[in-house]
Amino acid sequence: QVQVVESGGGLVQPGGSLRLSCVASGSIFSINAMGWYRQAPGKERELVAAITSGGSTTYADSVKGRFTISRDNAKNTVDLQMNSLKPEDTAVYYCNLNYRRNAGVVQYNFWGQGTQVTVSS
């Protein structure tokens, strides 16, 4: 079975930093991309940042210049360095894995359980 383990969430004051980590394992043939999404109470889940196996990155406009996503392809790990955190960054952050189970073209998605990030004074 595929597993995604997230860590690094917590409580931080405005202006502080956190580093989220996500490790994928299991029946994975290859990874197309990994990313971080977040969902605040009463709001829809939104993309925060994503990175492909080739290193191409995407960021939400609200986090550009503050967050940095990186991968370790050999270890199926993706990190999200979050700096200059704001109260509006408060949300549950979810790691997403987009992968293939074999050499075919079919893609699959798997979500982590989520980790809480709270930015408050």
PDB file of C-alpha atoms in Angstrom:
ATOM      1  CA  GLN A   1       0.000   0.000   0.000  1.00  0.00           C
ATOM      2  CA  VAL A   2       1.089   3.551  -0.699  1.00  0.00           C
ATOM      3  CA  GLN A   3       1.868   5.679   2.321  1.00  0.00           C
ATOM      4  CA  VAL A   4       2.438   9.406   2.697  1.00  0.00           C
ATOM      5  CA  VAL A   5       3.833  10.661   5.988  1.00  0.00           C
ATOM      6  CA  GLU A   6       3.730  14.379   6.770  1.00  0.00           C
ATOM      7  CA  SER A   7       5.532  16.219   9.529  1.00  0.00           C
ATOM      8  CA  GLY A   8       6.601  19.690  10.587  1.00  0.00           C
ATOM      9  CA  GLY A   9       3.328  21.419  11.349  1.00  0.00           C
ATOM     10  CA  GLY A  10       2.733  23.363  14.507  1.00  0.00           C
ATOM     11  CA  LEU A  11       2.099  26.733  16.094  1.00  0.00           C
ATOM     12  CA  VAL A  12       4.224  29.699  15.098  1.00  0.00           C
ATOM     13  CA  GLN A  13       4.004  33.462  15.554  1.00  0.00           C
ATOM     14  CA  PRO A  14       3.580  35.812  12.593  1.00  0.00           C
ATOM     15  CA  GLY A  15       6.885  36.316  10.831  1.00  0.00           C
ATOM     16  CA  GLY A  16       8.164  32.932  11.911  1.00  0.00           C
ATOM     17  CA  SER A  17       9.133  29.891   9.876  1.00  0.00           C
ATOM     18  CA  LEU A  18       8.199  26.244   9.576  1.00  0.00           C
ATOM     19  CA  ARG A  19       9.452  23.426   7.387  1.00  0.00           C
ATOM     20  CA  LEU A  20       7.002  20.741   6.288  1.00  0.00           C
ATOM     21  CA  SER A  21       8.215  17.354   5.105  1.00  0.00           C
ATOM     22  CA  CYS A  22       6.434  14.611   3.202  1.00  0.00           C
ATOM     23  CA  VAL A  23       7.779  11.127   2.587  1.00  0.00           C
ATOM     24  CA  ALA A  24       6.097   8.756   0.141  1.00  0.00           C
ATOM     25  CA  SER A  25       6.545   4.990   0.120  1.00  0.00           C
ATOM     26  CA  GLY A  26       4.892   1.791  -1.068  1.00  0.00           C
ATOM     27  CA  SER A  27       3.845   0.514  -4.476  1.00  0.00           C
ATOM     28  CA  ILE A  28       5.256   3.419  -6.473  1.00  0.00           C
ATOM     29  CA  PHE A  29       6.818   2.861  -9.872  1.00  0.00           C
ATOM     30  CA  SER A  30       7.584   6.511 -10.522  1.00  0.00           C
ATOM     31  CA  ILE A  31       6.528   9.898  -9.198  1.00  0.00           C
ATOM     32  CA  ASN A  32       5.238  12.540 -11.589  1.00  0.00           C
ATOM     33  CA  ALA A  33       4.895  15.314  -9.041  1.00  0.00           C
ATOM     34  CA  MET A  34       4.463  16.027  -5.368  1.00  0.00           C
ATOM     35  CA  GLY A  35       2.836  19.046  -3.870  1.00  0.00           C
ATOM     36  CA  TRP A  36       1.388  20.761  -0.858  1.00  0.00           C
ATOM     37  CA  TYR A  37      -2.217  21.890  -0.617  1.00  0.00           C
ATOM     38  CA  ARG A  38      -3.986  23.628   2.240  1.00  0.00           C
ATOM     39  CA  GLN A  39      -7.523  24.012   3.474  1.00  0.00           C
ATOM     40  CA  ALA A  40      -8.701  26.598   5.968  1.00  0.00           C
ATOM     41  CA  PRO A  41     -12.037  26.265   7.812  1.00  0.00           C
ATOM     42  CA  GLY A  42     -14.930  27.095   5.517  1.00  0.00           C
ATOM     43  CA  LYS A  43     -12.724  27.328   2.442  1.00  0.00           C
ATOM     44  CA  GLU A  44     -11.860  25.028  -0.424  1.00  0.00           C
ATOM     45  CA  ARG A  45      -8.599  23.176  -0.644  1.00  0.00           C
ATOM     46  CA  GLU A  46      -6.047  25.129  -2.667  1.00  0.00           C
ATOM     47  CA  LEU A  47      -2.656  24.464  -4.177  1.00  0.00           C
ATOM     48  CA  VAL A  48       0.215  25.981  -2.228  1.00  0.00           C
ATOM     49  CA  ALA A  49       3.204  24.647  -4.154  1.00  0.00           C
ATOM     50  CA  ALA A  50       4.089  21.685  -6.337  1.00  0.00           C
ATOM     51  CA  ILE A  51       7.181  20.261  -7.970  1.00  0.00           C
ATOM     52  CA  THR A  52       7.563  17.749 -10.789  1.00  0.00           C
ATOM     53  CA  SER A  53      10.153  15.021 -11.028  1.00  0.00           C
ATOM     54  CA  GLY A  54      11.993  17.254 -13.494  1.00  0.00           C
ATOM     55  CA  GLY A  55      12.171  20.118 -11.023  1.00  0.00           C
ATOM     56  CA  SER A  56       9.496  22.417 -12.422  1.00  0.00           C
ATOM     57  CA  THR A  57       7.739  24.329  -9.626  1.00  0.00           C
ATOM     58  CA  THR A  58       4.412  26.058  -9.182  1.00  0.00           C
ATOM     59  CA  TYR A  59       3.427  28.421  -6.362  1.00  0.00           C
ATOM     60  CA  ALA A  60       0.250  30.121  -5.315  1.00  0.00           C
ATOM     61  CA  ASP A  61       0.530  33.878  -5.752  1.00  0.00           C
ATOM     62  CA  SER A  62      -0.064  34.378  -2.041  1.00  0.00           C
ATOM     63  CA  VAL A  63       3.099  32.477  -1.073  1.00  0.00           C
ATOM     64  CA  LYS A  64       5.549  33.481  -3.804  1.00  0.00           C
ATOM     65  CA  GLY A  65       8.747  34.825  -2.337  1.00  0.00           C
ATOM     66  CA  ARG A  66       7.994  33.327   1.080  1.00  0.00           C
ATOM     67  CA  PHE A  67       7.679  29.571   0.493  1.00  0.00           C
ATOM     68  CA  THR A  68      10.112  27.247  -1.259  1.00  0.00           C
ATOM     69  CA  ILE A  69       9.376  23.677  -2.325  1.00  0.00           C
ATOM     70  CA  SER A  70      12.120  21.124  -2.900  1.00  0.00           C
ATOM     71  CA  ARG A  71      12.466  17.408  -3.619  1.00  0.00           C
ATOM     72  CA  ASP A  72      14.800  14.551  -2.954  1.00  0.00           C
ATOM     73  CA  ASN A  73      13.888  12.223  -5.810  1.00  0.00           C
ATOM     74  CA  ALA A  74      15.976   9.347  -4.504  1.00  0.00           C
ATOM     75  CA  LYS A  75      14.065   9.329  -1.219  1.00  0.00           C
ATOM     76  CA  ASN A  76      10.593  10.259  -2.548  1.00  0.00           C
ATOM     77  CA  THR A  77      10.567  13.252  -0.250  1.00  0.00           C
ATOM     78  CA  VAL A  78       9.255  16.777  -0.705  1.00  0.00           C
ATOM     79  CA  ASP A  79       9.793  19.678   1.695  1.00  0.00           C
ATOM     80  CA  LEU A  80       8.098  23.041   1.984  1.00  0.00           C
ATOM     81  CA  GLN A  81      10.102  25.791   3.641  1.00  0.00           C
ATOM     82  CA  MET A  82       7.685  28.452   4.870  1.00  0.00           C
ATOM     83  CA  ASN A  83       9.105  31.825   5.881  1.00  0.00           C
ATOM     84  CA  SER A  84       7.513  35.113   6.919  1.00  0.00           C
ATOM     85  CA  LEU A  85       4.362  33.302   7.935  1.00  0.00           C
ATOM     86  CA  LYS A  86       1.113  35.222   8.194  1.00  0.00           C
ATOM     87  CA  PRO A  87      -2.106  34.470  10.103  1.00  0.00           C
ATOM     88  CA  GLU A  88      -3.823  33.839   6.766  1.00  0.00           C
ATOM     89  CA  ASP A  89      -1.462  30.910   6.209  1.00  0.00           C
ATOM     90  CA  THR A  90      -3.277  29.057   8.991  1.00  0.00           C
ATOM     91  CA  ALA A  91      -4.746  25.850   7.572  1.00  0.00           C
ATOM     92  CA  VAL A  92      -4.431  22.106   7.420  1.00  0.00           C
ATOM     93  CA  TYR A  93      -1.678  21.330   4.942  1.00  0.00           C
ATOM     94  CA  TYR A  94      -1.922  18.170   2.845  1.00  0.00           C
ATOM     95  CA  CYS A  95       0.786  16.428   0.879  1.00  0.00           C
ATOM     96  CA  ASN A  96      -0.275  15.145  -2.535  1.00  0.00           C
ATOM     97  CA  LEU A  97       1.448  12.400  -4.479  1.00  0.00           C
ATOM     98  CA  ASN A  98       0.877  12.016  -8.213  1.00  0.00           C
ATOM     99  CA  TYR A  99       2.437   8.777  -9.352  1.00  0.00           C
ATOM    100  CA  ARG A 100       2.432   5.741 -11.611  1.00  0.00           C
ATOM    101  CA  ARG A 101       2.164   2.161 -10.395  1.00  0.00           C
ATOM    102  CA  ASN A 102       3.812   0.698 -13.484  1.00  0.00           C
ATOM    103  CA  ALA A 103       5.352   1.714 -16.802  1.00  0.00           C
ATOM    104  CA  GLY A 104       1.962   2.623 -18.273  1.00  0.00           C
ATOM    105  CA  VAL A 105       0.489   6.096 -18.631  1.00  0.00           C
ATOM    106  CA  VAL A 106      -2.177   5.860 -15.916  1.00  0.00           C
ATOM    107  CA  GLN A 107      -1.651   8.345 -13.114  1.00  0.00           C
ATOM    108  CA  TYR A 108      -2.826   8.041  -9.517  1.00  0.00           C
ATOM    109  CA  ASN A 109      -3.228  10.511  -6.681  1.00  0.00           C
ATOM    110  CA  PHE A 110      -2.726   9.865  -2.997  1.00  0.00           C
ATOM    111  CA  TRP A 111      -3.236  12.290  -0.124  1.00  0.00           C
ATOM    112  CA  GLY A 112      -1.612  12.489   3.253  1.00  0.00           C
ATOM    113  CA  GLN A 113      -3.659  12.830   6.412  1.00  0.00           C
ATOM    114  CA  GLY A 114      -2.827  16.518   6.796  1.00  0.00           C
ATOM    115  CA  THR A 115      -0.809  18.502   9.298  1.00  0.00           C
ATOM    116  CA  GLN A 116      -2.051  21.599  11.117  1.00  0.00           C
ATOM    117  CA  VAL A 117      -0.229  24.899  10.683  1.00  0.00           C
ATOM    118  CA  THR A 118      -1.360  27.710  12.955  1.00  0.00           C
ATOM    119  CA  VAL A 119       0.074  31.219  12.712  1.00  0.00           C
ATOM    120  CA  SER A 120      -1.047  33.324  15.635  1.00  0.00           C
ATOM    121  CA  SER A 121       0.176  35.798  18.225  1.00  0.00           C
TER     122      SER A 121
END
